Tab-separated table of C-alpha atoms and ligand atoms in Angstrom:
chain	number	residue	atom	x	y	z
A	1	MET	CA	-0.002	-0.069	-0.052
A	2	THR	CA	1.241	3.465	-0.863
A	3	SER	CA	1.928	5.567	2.183
A	4	THR	CA	1.366	9.459	1.817
A	5	VAL	CA	2.105	12.219	4.377
A	6	ILE	CA	0.497	15.527	3.824
A	7	VAL	CA	1.871	18.401	6.081
A	8	GLY	CA	-0.923	21.085	6.206
A	9	GLY	CA	-3.594	18.572	5.502
A	10	THR	CA	-6.473	20.458	7.018
A	11	GLY	CA	-6.017	23.405	4.560
A	12	SER	CA	-7.981	23.799	1.246
A	13	LEU	CA	-5.308	22.323	-0.886
A	14	GLY	CA	-3.886	19.871	1.531
A	15	LEU	CA	-7.243	18.439	2.369
A	16	GLY	CA	-8.150	17.976	-1.308
A	17	ILE	CA	-4.893	16.213	-1.824
A	18	ALA	CA	-5.401	13.984	1.214
A	19	ARG	CA	-8.933	13.071	0.168
A	20	ASN	CA	-7.764	12.248	-3.405
A	21	ARG	CA	-4.867	10.021	-2.116
A	22	ALA	CA	-7.205	8.307	0.408
A	23	THR	CA	-9.691	7.579	-2.449
A	24	LEU	CA	-6.806	6.041	-4.404
A	25	GLY	CA	-6.412	3.641	-1.473
A	26	ASP	CA	-3.253	5.216	0.145
A	27	HIS	CA	-2.484	4.983	3.858
A	28	VAL	CA	-2.563	8.672	4.532
A	29	VAL	CA	-1.157	10.757	7.468
A	30	LEU	CA	-2.249	14.455	7.500
A	31	THR	CA	-1.136	17.081	9.823
A	32	SER	CA	-2.417	20.339	11.526
A	33	ARG	CA	-0.968	22.340	14.350
A	34	SER	CA	-3.962	20.903	16.351
A	35	ALA	CA	-4.310	17.175	16.899
A	36	ASP	CA	-8.022	17.599	17.205
A	37	ARG	CA	-8.375	19.329	13.786
A	38	ALA	CA	-5.972	16.608	12.189
A	39	GLU	CA	-8.050	13.718	13.685
A	40	LYS	CA	-11.349	15.325	12.766
A	41	ALA	CA	-10.215	15.845	9.069
A	42	ALA	CA	-8.879	12.288	8.989
A	43	ARG	CA	-12.190	10.850	10.264
A	44	ASP	CA	-14.177	12.850	7.677
A	45	ILE	CA	-12.123	11.511	4.804
A	46	GLY	CA	-12.240	7.951	6.171
A	47	GLY	CA	-10.263	5.020	4.781
A	48	ASP	CA	-6.904	4.468	6.183
A	49	THR	CA	-6.405	8.158	7.116
A	50	HIS	CA	-4.770	9.383	10.293
A	51	GLY	CA	-4.151	12.883	11.863
A	52	ARG	CA	-1.145	14.172	13.728
A	53	ALA	CA	-0.170	17.463	15.326
A	54	LEU	CA	2.851	19.207	13.819
A	55	ASP	CA	3.818	22.832	14.082
A	56	LEU	CA	6.515	23.954	11.554
A	57	SER	CA	6.952	27.299	13.314
A	58	ASP	CA	8.828	25.304	16.011
A	59	PRO	CA	11.447	23.403	13.965
A	60	HIS	CA	12.979	21.711	17.027
A	61	SER	CA	9.650	20.021	17.692
A	62	ILE	CA	9.365	18.420	14.316
A	63	GLU	CA	11.423	15.302	14.915
A	64	GLY	CA	9.462	14.346	18.162
A	65	ALA	CA	6.125	15.105	16.439
A	66	LEU	CA	6.962	12.728	13.576
A	67	SER	CA	8.329	9.960	15.674
A	68	GLY	CA	7.022	6.509	14.920
A	69	LEU	CA	6.059	7.335	11.322
A	70	GLY	CA	6.364	4.302	9.101
A	71	PRO	CA	7.736	4.089	5.514
A	72	VAL	CA	6.880	7.002	3.273
A	73	ASP	CA	6.248	6.883	-0.427
A	74	HIS	CA	4.923	10.462	-0.802
A	75	LEU	CA	5.472	13.620	1.207
A	76	VAL	CA	3.565	16.789	0.442
A	77	LEU	CA	4.417	19.977	2.144
A	78	ALA	CA	1.302	22.291	1.868
A	79	THR	CA	1.536	24.332	4.875
A	80	ALA	CA	0.639	28.019	4.639
A	81	ALA	CA	2.628	30.547	6.657
A	82	ASN	CA	1.137	33.432	8.662
A	83	ASP	CA	-0.389	35.933	6.206
A	84	THR	CA	2.507	38.192	5.290
A	85	SER	CA	1.217	39.118	1.866
A	86	ARG	CA	1.021	42.808	2.741
A	87	ASN	CA	4.197	43.249	4.810
A	88	THR	CA	5.435	46.481	3.438
A	89	LEU	CA	8.764	48.140	4.391
A	90	ALA	CA	6.645	51.070	5.746
A	91	GLU	CA	4.904	48.846	8.260
A	92	PHE	CA	7.316	45.873	8.400
A	93	ASN	CA	6.267	43.160	10.933
A	94	VAL	CA	9.477	41.493	11.906
A	95	ASP	CA	7.843	38.687	13.882
A	96	ALA	CA	5.391	37.739	11.144
A	97	ALA	CA	8.239	37.827	8.683
A	98	ALA	CA	10.469	35.684	10.809
A	99	ASP	CA	7.692	33.185	11.473
A	100	SER	CA	6.734	32.815	7.766
A	101	VAL	CA	10.411	32.164	6.717
A	102	THR	CA	10.763	29.708	9.594
A	103	VAL	CA	7.731	27.691	8.525
A	104	LYS	CA	8.234	27.825	4.746
A	105	LEU	CA	11.955	27.187	4.541
A	106	ILE	CA	13.383	25.861	7.861
A	107	GLY	CA	10.192	23.942	8.770
A	108	PHE	CA	9.964	22.404	5.245
A	109	THR	CA	13.718	21.454	5.194
A	110	GLU	CA	13.667	19.923	8.750
A	111	THR	CA	10.536	17.979	7.969
A	112	ILE	CA	12.376	16.440	4.907
A	113	ARG	CA	15.469	15.712	7.057
A	114	VAL	CA	13.410	13.957	9.789
A	115	VAL	CA	11.439	11.872	7.192
A	116	ARG	CA	14.346	10.961	4.915
A	117	GLU	CA	15.299	7.750	6.724
A	118	ARG	CA	11.695	6.557	6.196
A	119	PHE	CA	11.506	7.239	2.361
A	120	THR	CA	11.088	4.203	0.255
A	121	PRO	CA	13.654	3.944	-2.679
A	122	SER	CA	11.073	5.408	-5.189
A	123	ALA	CA	9.622	8.084	-2.956
A	124	SER	CA	8.779	11.551	-4.157
A	125	ILE	CA	8.119	14.922	-2.404
A	126	VAL	CA	6.068	17.932	-3.480
A	127	VAL	CA	6.825	21.355	-1.819
A	128	PHE	CA	4.113	24.222	-2.198
A	129	GLY	CA	5.351	27.665	-3.119
A	130	GLY	CA	3.194	30.185	-4.993
A	131	LEU	CA	2.894	32.558	-7.849
A	132	ALA	CA	4.107	35.626	-5.850
A	133	ARG	CA	7.557	34.109	-6.610
A	134	ASN	CA	7.138	35.395	-10.337
A	135	ARG	CA	4.586	38.084	-9.657
A	136	PRO	CA	5.769	40.580	-6.939
A	137	TYR	CA	3.723	43.371	-5.703
A	138	PRO	CA	4.478	46.104	-3.098
A	139	GLY	CA	4.382	44.327	0.336
A	140	SER	CA	5.125	40.774	-0.985
A	141	THR	CA	8.776	40.781	-0.180
A	142	MET	CA	8.446	37.891	2.297
A	143	VAL	CA	6.019	35.747	0.262
A	144	THR	CA	7.989	36.466	-3.011
A	145	THR	CA	11.271	35.580	-1.182
A	146	PHE	CA	10.093	32.357	0.568
A	147	ASN	CA	8.416	31.140	-2.591
A	148	ALA	CA	11.671	31.697	-4.543
A	149	GLY	CA	13.350	29.975	-1.620
A	150	VAL	CA	11.200	26.888	-2.302
A	151	SER	CA	12.582	26.824	-5.771
A	152	GLY	CA	15.987	26.846	-4.276
A	153	LEU	CA	15.517	24.090	-1.784
A	154	VAL	CA	13.941	21.640	-4.373
A	155	ARG	CA	17.149	22.110	-6.449
A	156	THR	CA	19.648	21.567	-3.587
A	157	LEU	CA	17.635	18.664	-1.964
A	158	ALA	CA	17.058	16.924	-5.222
A	159	LEU	CA	20.876	16.478	-5.183
A	160	GLU	CA	21.158	15.440	-1.515
A	161	LEU	CA	18.145	13.147	-1.777
A	162	ALA	CA	18.892	11.455	-5.087
A	163	PRO	CA	17.308	9.321	-6.475
A	164	ILE	CA	14.327	10.483	-4.435
A	165	ARG	CA	12.504	12.998	-6.497
A	166	ILE	CA	11.445	16.471	-5.125
A	167	ASN	CA	9.516	19.154	-6.990
A	168	ALA	CA	7.819	22.517	-6.406
A	169	LEU	CA	4.234	23.322	-7.176
A	170	HIS	CA	3.270	27.026	-7.381
A	171	PRO	CA	-0.389	27.727	-7.506
A	172	GLY	CA	-1.795	30.950	-8.728
A	173	VAL	CA	-4.951	32.336	-7.046
A	174	VAL	CA	-6.966	29.154	-6.282
A	175	GLY	CA	-10.622	30.472	-6.576
A	176	ASP	CA	-12.376	27.841	-4.572
A	177	SER	CA	-9.860	27.814	-1.735
A	178	SER	CA	-10.998	29.122	1.653
A	179	ARG	CA	-8.729	32.194	1.212
A	180	TRP	CA	-10.361	33.421	-2.060
A	181	ARG	CA	-13.826	31.540	-2.436
A	182	ASP	CA	-15.724	34.700	-0.998
A	183	GLN	CA	-14.143	37.014	-3.478
A	184	PRO	CA	-15.715	35.937	-6.834
A	185	ASP	CA	-14.575	39.124	-8.583
A	186	HIS	CA	-10.878	38.778	-7.747
A	187	PRO	CA	-8.779	41.054	-9.991
A	188	ALA	CA	-6.550	38.159	-11.056
A	189	ILE	CA	-9.367	36.842	-13.274
A	190	ALA	CA	-8.944	39.696	-15.806
A	191	ARG	CA	-5.207	38.909	-15.904
A	192	THR	CA	-5.634	35.219	-16.500
A	193	PRO	CA	-5.761	33.858	-20.003
A	194	LEU	CA	-8.238	31.227	-19.020
A	195	GLY	CA	-10.716	33.936	-17.884
A	196	ARG	CA	-11.149	32.304	-14.460
A	197	LEU	CA	-9.095	31.235	-11.414
A	198	VAL	CA	-7.577	27.853	-11.042
A	199	THR	CA	-9.334	25.265	-8.802
A	200	ILE	CA	-8.399	22.979	-6.038
A	201	ALA	CA	-9.127	19.982	-8.325
A	202	GLU	CA	-6.492	21.302	-10.713
A	203	ILE	CA	-3.995	21.584	-7.938
A	204	VAL	CA	-4.734	18.160	-6.669
A	205	ASP	CA	-4.328	16.851	-10.170
A	206	ALA	CA	-0.884	18.547	-10.628
A	207	THR	CA	0.252	17.273	-7.262
A	208	ASP	CA	-0.554	13.657	-8.420
A	209	PHE	CA	1.435	14.253	-11.523
A	210	LEU	CA	4.541	15.535	-9.586
A	211	LEU	CA	4.189	12.603	-7.081
A	212	THR	CA	3.892	9.817	-9.617
A	213	ASN	CA	5.658	10.861	-12.885
A	214	THR	CA	9.045	9.102	-12.402
A	215	GLY	CA	10.866	11.453	-14.868
A	216	VAL	CA	10.096	14.740	-13.173
A	217	CYS	CA	12.630	16.093	-10.691
A	218	ALA	CA	13.809	19.488	-9.324
A	219	ILE	CA	11.195	21.412	-11.419
A	220	ASP	CA	8.946	24.436	-10.624
A	221	LEU	CA	5.397	23.671	-11.914
A	222	MET	CA	3.184	26.826	-12.106
A	223	ILE	CA	-0.488	26.053	-11.998
A	224	ASP	CA	-1.879	29.582	-12.501
A	225	GLY	CA	-4.094	29.478	-15.709
A	226	GLY	CA	-1.355	31.243	-17.561
A	227	MET	CA	-1.447	34.376	-15.323
A	228	ARG	CA	2.318	34.719	-15.104
A	229	ALA	CA	2.333	35.390	-18.882
A	230	SER	CA	0.133	38.484	-18.650
B	301	NAP	N1	-5.008	29.175	-1.824
B	301	NAP	C1	-4.179	29.716	-2.782
B	301	NAP	O1	-4.835	30.580	-3.561
B	301	NAP	C2	-2.714	29.619	-2.856
B	301	NAP	C3	-2.112	30.438	-3.715
B	301	NAP	C4	-0.739	30.317	-3.806
B	301	NAP	C5	0.030	29.474	-2.924
B	301	NAP	N2	-0.692	28.709	-2.056
B	301	NAP	C6	0.088	27.858	-1.096
B	301	NAP	O2	-0.435	26.499	-1.159
B	301	NAP	C7	-0.350	26.005	0.110
B	301	NAP	C8	-1.656	25.482	0.706
B	301	NAP	O3	-2.499	26.640	0.676
B	301	NAP	P1	-3.986	26.619	1.335
B	301	NAP	O4	-4.861	27.618	0.599
B	301	NAP	O5	-4.546	25.173	1.284
B	301	NAP	O6	-3.789	27.044	2.833
B	301	NAP	P2	-4.695	27.047	4.051
B	301	NAP	O7	-6.117	26.638	3.637
B	301	NAP	O8	-4.568	28.314	4.799
B	301	NAP	O9	-4.110	25.834	4.944
B	301	NAP	C9	-2.856	25.873	5.498
B	301	NAP	C10	-2.501	24.547	6.174
B	301	NAP	O10	-1.318	24.733	6.801
B	301	NAP	C11	-1.487	24.443	8.254
B	301	NAP	N3	-0.561	25.292	9.002
B	301	NAP	C12	-0.646	26.668	9.151
B	301	NAP	N4	0.350	27.048	9.944
B	301	NAP	C13	1.095	25.982	10.239
B	301	NAP	C14	2.430	25.733	11.005
B	301	NAP	N5	2.988	26.749	11.666
B	301	NAP	N6	2.857	24.501	11.145
B	301	NAP	C15	2.171	23.411	10.480
B	301	NAP	N7	1.047	23.575	9.724
B	301	NAP	C16	0.504	24.840	9.594
B	301	NAP	C17	-2.918	24.543	8.463
B	301	NAP	O11	-3.215	23.775	9.483
B	301	NAP	P3	-4.011	24.297	10.900
B	301	NAP	O12	-4.575	25.655	10.724
B	301	NAP	O13	-5.159	23.235	11.028
B	301	NAP	O14	-2.980	24.212	12.059
B	301	NAP	C18	-3.577	24.090	7.279
B	301	NAP	O15	-3.517	22.667	7.188
B	301	NAP	C19	0.345	26.931	1.007
B	301	NAP	O16	1.676	26.810	0.988
B	301	NAP	C20	-0.016	28.330	0.371
B	301	NAP	O17	1.019	29.295	0.594
B	301	NAP	C21	-2.052	28.833	-1.949
């Protein structure tokens, strides 16, 4: 049986990925900062799905939180950081900035380090970045920087983990995610060649591609409806 771990598995994208992998028959472990939220999400999904508490903002706690984990075929890092999307120089919030970089770069890297002894020989990893990597705006310095950092870490870790594959997935604005579903007239729609925002189902499908296509390694896959071209 395939074993899949989804860090940030209670969020819009992580939950969709967890549900899909459970439907495919995987043994799924999903995480949240709260054991109760993780266990509730696992129960709602059903099948062989289990919840665990894990907080990437405290990287020293990651090893203990993941102790006892079995073999891992797929690892998905879909954690969101604190919202630092409008952290301008004029009102720079140092604590939020430090927390976001800790979660997205140090937390992701430490999680991979902790899990690496449990990876099966053909294991694969997907790390979530985001379109702000390519499309900066005033106030996006932290988001743009840590999403670019995700691109860096898949390149170096592909070398350290070889032949285990690791790739980055950068969503555009996901229209039916909890963050954006109450904003049906999002300005990104006008800048997207598809004429609409991308969907959770499209992100889930792209994640499956990166997890299972055995030729893809150390790439940045943009799922943005073509918005980066406009
Ligand atoms: N939605 C979009 O339009 C969009 C666009 C571009 C990029 N992305 C990226 O895609 C990924 C998933 O986005 P999403 O919309 O699914 O986010 P989301 O709905 O906000 O979910 C975030 C997930 O991260 C977990 N989490 C938050 N802080 C954490 C921490 N310190 N340690 C461990 N887990 C933590 C949350 O768990 P609990 O709250 O239960 O603890 C939840 O499972 C993120 O990396 C995000 O930056 C999303």
